[in-house]
Short mmCIF file of C-alpha atoms in Angstrom, two decimals:
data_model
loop_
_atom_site.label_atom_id
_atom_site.label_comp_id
_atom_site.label_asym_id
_atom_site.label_seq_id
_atom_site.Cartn_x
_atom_site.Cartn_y
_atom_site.Cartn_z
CA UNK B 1 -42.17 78.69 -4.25
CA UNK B 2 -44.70 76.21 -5.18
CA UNK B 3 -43.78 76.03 -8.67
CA UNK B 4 -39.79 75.19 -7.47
CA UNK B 5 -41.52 72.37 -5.09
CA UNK B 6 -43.24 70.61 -8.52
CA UNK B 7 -40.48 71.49 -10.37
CA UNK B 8 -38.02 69.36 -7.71
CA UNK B 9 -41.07 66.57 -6.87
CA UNK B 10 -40.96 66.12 -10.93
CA UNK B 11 -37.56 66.06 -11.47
CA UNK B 12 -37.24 63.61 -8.38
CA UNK B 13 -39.93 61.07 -9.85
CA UNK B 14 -38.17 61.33 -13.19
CA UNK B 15 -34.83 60.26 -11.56
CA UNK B 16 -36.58 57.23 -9.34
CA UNK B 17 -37.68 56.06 -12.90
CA UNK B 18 -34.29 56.30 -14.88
CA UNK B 19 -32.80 54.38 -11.75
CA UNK B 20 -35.51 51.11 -11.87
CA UNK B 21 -35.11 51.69 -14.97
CA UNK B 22 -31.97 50.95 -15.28
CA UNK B 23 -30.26 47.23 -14.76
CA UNK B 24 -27.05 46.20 -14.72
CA UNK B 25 -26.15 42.27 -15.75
CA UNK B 26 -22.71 41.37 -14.14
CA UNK B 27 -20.18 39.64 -15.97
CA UNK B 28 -20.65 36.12 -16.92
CA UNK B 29 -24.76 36.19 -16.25
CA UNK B 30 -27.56 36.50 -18.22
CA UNK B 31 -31.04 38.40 -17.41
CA UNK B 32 -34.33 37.07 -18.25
CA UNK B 33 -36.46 39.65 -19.10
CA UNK B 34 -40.01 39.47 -17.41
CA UNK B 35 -43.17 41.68 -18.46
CA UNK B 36 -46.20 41.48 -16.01
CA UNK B 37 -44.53 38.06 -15.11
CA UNK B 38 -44.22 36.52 -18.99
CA UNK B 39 -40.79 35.72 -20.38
CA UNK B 40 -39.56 38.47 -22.82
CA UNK B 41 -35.94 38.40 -23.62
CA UNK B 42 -32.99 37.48 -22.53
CA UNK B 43 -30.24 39.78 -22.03
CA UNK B 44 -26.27 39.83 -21.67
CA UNK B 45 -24.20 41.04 -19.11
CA UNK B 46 -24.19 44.35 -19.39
CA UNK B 47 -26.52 47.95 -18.29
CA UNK B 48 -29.76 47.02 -19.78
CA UNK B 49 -33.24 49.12 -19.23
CA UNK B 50 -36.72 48.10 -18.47
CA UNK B 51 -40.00 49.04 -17.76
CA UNK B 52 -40.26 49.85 -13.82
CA UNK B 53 -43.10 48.06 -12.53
CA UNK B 54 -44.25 46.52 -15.67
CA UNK B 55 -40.89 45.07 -16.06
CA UNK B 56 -38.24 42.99 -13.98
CA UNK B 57 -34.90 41.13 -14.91
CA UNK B 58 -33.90 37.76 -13.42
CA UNK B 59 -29.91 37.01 -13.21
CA UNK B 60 -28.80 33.79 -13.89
CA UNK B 61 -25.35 32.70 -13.50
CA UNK B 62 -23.29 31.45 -16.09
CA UNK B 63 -20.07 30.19 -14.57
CA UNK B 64 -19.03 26.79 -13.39
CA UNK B 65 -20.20 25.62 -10.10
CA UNK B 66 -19.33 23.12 -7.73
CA UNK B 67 -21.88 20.61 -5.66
CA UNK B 68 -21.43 18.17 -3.42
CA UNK B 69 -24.07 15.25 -2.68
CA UNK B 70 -24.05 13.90 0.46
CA UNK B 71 -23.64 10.62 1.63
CA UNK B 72 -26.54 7.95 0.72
CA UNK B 73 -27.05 4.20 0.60
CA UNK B 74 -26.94 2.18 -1.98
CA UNK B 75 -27.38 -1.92 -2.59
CA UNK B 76 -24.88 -3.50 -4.78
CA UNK B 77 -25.54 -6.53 -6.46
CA UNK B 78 -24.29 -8.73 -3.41
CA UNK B 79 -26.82 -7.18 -1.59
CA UNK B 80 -24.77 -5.41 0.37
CA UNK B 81 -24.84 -1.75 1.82
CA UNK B 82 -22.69 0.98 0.90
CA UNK B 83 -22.65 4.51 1.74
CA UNK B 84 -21.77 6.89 -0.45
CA UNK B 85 -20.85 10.79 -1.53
CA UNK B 86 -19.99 12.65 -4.68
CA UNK B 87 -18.54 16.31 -6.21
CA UNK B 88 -19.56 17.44 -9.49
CA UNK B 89 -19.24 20.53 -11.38
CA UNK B 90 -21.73 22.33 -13.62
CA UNK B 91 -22.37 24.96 -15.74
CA UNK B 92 -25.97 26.37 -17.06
CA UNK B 93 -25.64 26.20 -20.52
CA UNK B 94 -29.58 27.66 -21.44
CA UNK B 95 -30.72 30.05 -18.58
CA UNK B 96 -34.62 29.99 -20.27
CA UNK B 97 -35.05 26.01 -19.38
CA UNK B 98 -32.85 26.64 -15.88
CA UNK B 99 -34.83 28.79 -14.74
CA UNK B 100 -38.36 27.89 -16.68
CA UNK B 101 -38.43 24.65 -17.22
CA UNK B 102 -37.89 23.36 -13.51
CA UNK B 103 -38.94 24.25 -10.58
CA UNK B 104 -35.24 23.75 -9.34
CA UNK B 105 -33.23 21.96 -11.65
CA UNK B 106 -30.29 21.80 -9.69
CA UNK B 107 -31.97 19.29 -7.39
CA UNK B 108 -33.54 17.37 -10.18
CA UNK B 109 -29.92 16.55 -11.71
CA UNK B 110 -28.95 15.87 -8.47
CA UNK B 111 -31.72 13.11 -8.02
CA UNK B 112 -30.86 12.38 -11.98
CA UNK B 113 -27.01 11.51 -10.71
CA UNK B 114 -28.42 9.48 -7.41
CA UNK B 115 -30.40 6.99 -9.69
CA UNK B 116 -27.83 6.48 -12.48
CA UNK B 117 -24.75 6.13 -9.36
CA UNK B 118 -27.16 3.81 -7.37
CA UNK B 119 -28.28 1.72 -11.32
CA UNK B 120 -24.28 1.68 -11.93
CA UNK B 121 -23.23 0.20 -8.47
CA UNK B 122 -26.57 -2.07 -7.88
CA UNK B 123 -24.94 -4.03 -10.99
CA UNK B 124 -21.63 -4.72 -9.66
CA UNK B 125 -20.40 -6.84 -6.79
CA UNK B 126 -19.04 -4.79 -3.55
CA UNK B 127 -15.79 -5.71 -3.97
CA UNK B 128 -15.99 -4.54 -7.94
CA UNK B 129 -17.58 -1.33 -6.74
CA UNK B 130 -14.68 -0.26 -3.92
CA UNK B 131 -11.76 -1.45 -6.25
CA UNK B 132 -13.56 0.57 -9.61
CA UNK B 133 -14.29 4.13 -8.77
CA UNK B 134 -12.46 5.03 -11.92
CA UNK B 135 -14.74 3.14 -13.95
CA UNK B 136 -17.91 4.05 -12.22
CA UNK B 137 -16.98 7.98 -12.48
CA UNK B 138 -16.79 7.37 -16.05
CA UNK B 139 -19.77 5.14 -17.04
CA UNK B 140 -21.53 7.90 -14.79
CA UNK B 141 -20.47 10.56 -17.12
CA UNK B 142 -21.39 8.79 -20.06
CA UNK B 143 -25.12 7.98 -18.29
CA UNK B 144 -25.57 11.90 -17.30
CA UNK B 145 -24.34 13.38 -21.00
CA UNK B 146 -25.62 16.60 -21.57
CA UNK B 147 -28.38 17.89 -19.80
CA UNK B 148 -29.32 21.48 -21.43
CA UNK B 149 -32.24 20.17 -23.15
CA UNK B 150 -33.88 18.99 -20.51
CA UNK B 151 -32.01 21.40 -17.46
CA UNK B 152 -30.32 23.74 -19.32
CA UNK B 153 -27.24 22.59 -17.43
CA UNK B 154 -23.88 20.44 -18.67
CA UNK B 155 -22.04 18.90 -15.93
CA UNK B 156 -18.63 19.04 -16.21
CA UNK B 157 -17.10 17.06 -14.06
CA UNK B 158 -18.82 14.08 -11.45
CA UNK B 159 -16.36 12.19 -9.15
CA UNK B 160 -17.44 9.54 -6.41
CA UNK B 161 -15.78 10.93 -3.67
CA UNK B 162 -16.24 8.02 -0.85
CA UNK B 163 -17.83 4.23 -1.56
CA UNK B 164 -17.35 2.89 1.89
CA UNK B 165 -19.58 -0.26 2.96
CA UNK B 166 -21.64 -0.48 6.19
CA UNK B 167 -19.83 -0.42 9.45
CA UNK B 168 -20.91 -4.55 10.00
CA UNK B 169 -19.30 -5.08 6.40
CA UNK B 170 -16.44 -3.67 7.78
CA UNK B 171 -15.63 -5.48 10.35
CA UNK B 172 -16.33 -8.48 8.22
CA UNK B 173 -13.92 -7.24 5.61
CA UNK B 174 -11.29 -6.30 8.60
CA UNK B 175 -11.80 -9.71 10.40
CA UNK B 176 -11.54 -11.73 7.01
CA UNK B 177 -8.62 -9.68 5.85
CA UNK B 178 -6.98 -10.41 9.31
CA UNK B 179 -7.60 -13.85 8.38
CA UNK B 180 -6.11 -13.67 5.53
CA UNK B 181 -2.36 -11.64 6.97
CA UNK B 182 -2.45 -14.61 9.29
CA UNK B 183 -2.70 -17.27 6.87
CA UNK B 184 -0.27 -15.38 4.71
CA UNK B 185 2.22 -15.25 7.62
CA UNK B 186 1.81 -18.85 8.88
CA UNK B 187 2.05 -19.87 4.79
CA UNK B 188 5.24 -18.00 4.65
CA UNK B 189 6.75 -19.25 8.24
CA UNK B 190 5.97 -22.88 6.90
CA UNK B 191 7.57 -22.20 4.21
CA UNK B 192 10.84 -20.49 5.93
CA UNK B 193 10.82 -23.69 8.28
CA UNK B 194 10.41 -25.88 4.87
CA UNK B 195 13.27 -24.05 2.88
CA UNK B 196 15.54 -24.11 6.35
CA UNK B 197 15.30 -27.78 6.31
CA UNK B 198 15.58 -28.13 2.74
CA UNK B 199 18.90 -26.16 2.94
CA UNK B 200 19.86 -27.81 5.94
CA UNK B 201 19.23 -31.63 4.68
CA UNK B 202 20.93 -30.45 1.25
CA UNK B 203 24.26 -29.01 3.51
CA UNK B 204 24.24 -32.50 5.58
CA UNK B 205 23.98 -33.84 2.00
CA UNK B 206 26.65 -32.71 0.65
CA UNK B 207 28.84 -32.82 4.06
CA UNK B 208 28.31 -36.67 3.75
CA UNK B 209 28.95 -36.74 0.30
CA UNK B 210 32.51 -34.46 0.88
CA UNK B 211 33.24 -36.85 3.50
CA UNK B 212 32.52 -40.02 1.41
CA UNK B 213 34.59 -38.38 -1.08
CA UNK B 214 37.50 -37.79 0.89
CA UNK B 215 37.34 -41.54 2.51
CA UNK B 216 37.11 -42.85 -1.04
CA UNK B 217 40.34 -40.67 -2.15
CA UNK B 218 42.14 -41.81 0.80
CA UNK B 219 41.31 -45.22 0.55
CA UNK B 220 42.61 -45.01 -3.24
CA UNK B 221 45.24 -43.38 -2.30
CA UNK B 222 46.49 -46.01 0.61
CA UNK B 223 45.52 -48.77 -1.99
CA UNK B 224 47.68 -46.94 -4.53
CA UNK B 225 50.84 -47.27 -2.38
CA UNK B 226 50.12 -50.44 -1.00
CA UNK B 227 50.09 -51.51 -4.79
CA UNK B 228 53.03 -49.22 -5.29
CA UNK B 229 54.47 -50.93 -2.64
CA UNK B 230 53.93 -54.75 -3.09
CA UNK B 231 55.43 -53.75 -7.25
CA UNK B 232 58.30 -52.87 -5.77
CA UNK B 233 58.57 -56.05 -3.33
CA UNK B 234 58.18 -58.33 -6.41
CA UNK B 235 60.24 -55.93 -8.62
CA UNK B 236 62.86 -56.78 -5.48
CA UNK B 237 61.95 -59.86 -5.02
CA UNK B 238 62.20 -61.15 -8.31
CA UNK B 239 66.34 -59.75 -8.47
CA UNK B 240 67.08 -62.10 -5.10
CA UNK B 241 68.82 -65.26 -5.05
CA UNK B 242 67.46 -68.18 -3.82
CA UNK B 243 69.30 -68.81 -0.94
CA UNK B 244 67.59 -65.53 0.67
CA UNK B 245 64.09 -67.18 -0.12
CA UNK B 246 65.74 -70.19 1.87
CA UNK B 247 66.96 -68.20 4.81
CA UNK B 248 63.54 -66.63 5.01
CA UNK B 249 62.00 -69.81 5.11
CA UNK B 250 64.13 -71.41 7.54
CA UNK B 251 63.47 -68.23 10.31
CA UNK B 252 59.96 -68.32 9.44
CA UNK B 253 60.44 -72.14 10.90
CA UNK B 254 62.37 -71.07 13.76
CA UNK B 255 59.57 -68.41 14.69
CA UNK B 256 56.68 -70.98 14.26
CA UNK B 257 58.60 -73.57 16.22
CA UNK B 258 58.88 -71.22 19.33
CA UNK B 259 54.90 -70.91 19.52
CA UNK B 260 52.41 -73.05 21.31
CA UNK B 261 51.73 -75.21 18.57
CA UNK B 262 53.19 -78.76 17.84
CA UNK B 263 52.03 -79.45 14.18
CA UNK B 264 54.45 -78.37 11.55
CA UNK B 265 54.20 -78.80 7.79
CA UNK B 266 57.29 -78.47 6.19
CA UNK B 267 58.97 -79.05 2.44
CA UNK B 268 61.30 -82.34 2.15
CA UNK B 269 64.26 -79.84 1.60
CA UNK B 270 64.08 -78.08 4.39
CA UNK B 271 63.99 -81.19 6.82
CA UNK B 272 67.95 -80.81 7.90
CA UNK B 273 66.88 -77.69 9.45
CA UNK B 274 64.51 -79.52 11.84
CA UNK B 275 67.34 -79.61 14.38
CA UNK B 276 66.63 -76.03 14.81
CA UNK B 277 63.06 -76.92 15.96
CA UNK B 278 63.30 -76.62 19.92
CA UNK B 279 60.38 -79.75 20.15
CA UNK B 280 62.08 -81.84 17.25
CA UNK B 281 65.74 -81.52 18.97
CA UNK B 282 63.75 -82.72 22.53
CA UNK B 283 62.73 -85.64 20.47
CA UNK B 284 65.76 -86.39 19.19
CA UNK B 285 68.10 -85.84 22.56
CA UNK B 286 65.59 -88.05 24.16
CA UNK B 287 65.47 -90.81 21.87
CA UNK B 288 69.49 -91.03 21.88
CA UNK B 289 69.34 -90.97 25.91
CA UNK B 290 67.44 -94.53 25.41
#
């Protein structure tokens, strides 16, 4: 009986030892290897075995993580404030200088990414900054590089997530750019109203200018058959004998003698036709009456 209770209490202690003895590495890690708290080896993913007690295995992960920085201020070169957040990714490339090198190197790239972001915007104007996070995200890449001899980490990917100014810059910007819609639309009314009266002069323009037109083709027109007209009187007149030109002369008398006036100028051959004269005939019946 007491032989079977060793013979169980040393098989039991053997087993306890295979167990912390044995370690298993998940996929995509690596173990650091301790011995009485020194740096050994490092080991891949994977069952690995160790010294229990003496010996102790620290997993590192391997595989890309994301981190987001919270928002934090930052001057630009106008002095003015903006507030700011960013995403990157990274990946530990050397688990040794992760994990020995730094007390938490996570934190110090974060604080490396805060002073390069804040040395990249503090040299541009605010309204360069909000219109250029493409270009920041990329000069900020370029200023991080590659970080595994110092961290043991690469960052992947950084992106500035939000560049937003300070609330009283705000309503600066939003009063100014109200400004600015209302000059835009008073601008553009003025010159509506200016193009209106442009089009509206040029259509009273050319109104006048039809109308002139027309006046000035009627007028030519009249004064073409008046000419037409007075061609054909002298093409007549010029066939007539004389003794109409006589005749018309002699009523043309007749009609001047029956008016108000007394004066008459008349040719030596018409003078036997004075009898005709209603005042000359008076004359004459008056002066053979005496």
């Amino acid at each position: 009986m007491i032989f079977s209770i060793s013979t169980l209490f040393f098989v039991i202690i053997i087993a306890l030892l295979i167990i912390f003895a044995c370690s298993i590495v998940p996929q995509n890690y690596e173990g650091l290897v301790e011995t009485l708290g020194k740096y050994s080896k490092t080991e891949k993913a994977g069952l690995i075995f160790i010294i229990p007690l003496i010996q102790r295995v620290r997993k590192v992960s391997l595989a890309l993580q994301p981190l987001e920085i919270s928002k934090y201020s930052i001057i630009t070169k106008d002095n003015a404030e903006v507030s700011t957040s960013l995403t990157l990714n990274y990946q530990v490339t050397d688990s040794f200088k992760y994990f020995y090198n730094n007390t938490d190197s996570v934190e110090s790239m974060v604080q490396l990414v805060r002073g390069h972001l804040r040395d990249i915007i503090g040299r541009m104007d605010l309204n360069d900054a909000l219109g250029s996070t493409s270009q920041i995200n990329a000069q900020l890449a370029d200023a991080i590089g590659d970080l595994t001899n110092v961290y043991g980490i690469r960052v992947i990917r950084v992106n500035v997530d939000e560049l937003l100014p300070s609330k009283e810059i705000q309503r600066a910007m939003d009063k100014q750019l109200t400004a600015d819609r209302e000059k835009t639309a008073t601008i553009a009314k003025a010159e509506g109203e200016a193009r209106n009266i442009e089009l509206t002069t040029k259509a009273k323009n050319d109104a006048l200018v039809a109308t002139a037109k027309a006046k000035a083709e009627a007028i030519k027109t009249q004064a073409d058959a008046e000419k037409y007209r007075i061609e054909q009187l002298k093409a007549a007149l010029a066939d007539a004998p004389d003794d109409y030109f006589k005749n018309q002369s002699i009523a043309a008398f007749k009609d001047l003698a029956k008016g108000e006036n007394n004066l008459i100028v008349m040719d030596k051959d018409n003078l036997t036709q004075l009898g005709n004269i209603p005042a000359v005939r008076e004359i004459w019946e008056k002066q053979d009456q005496d």
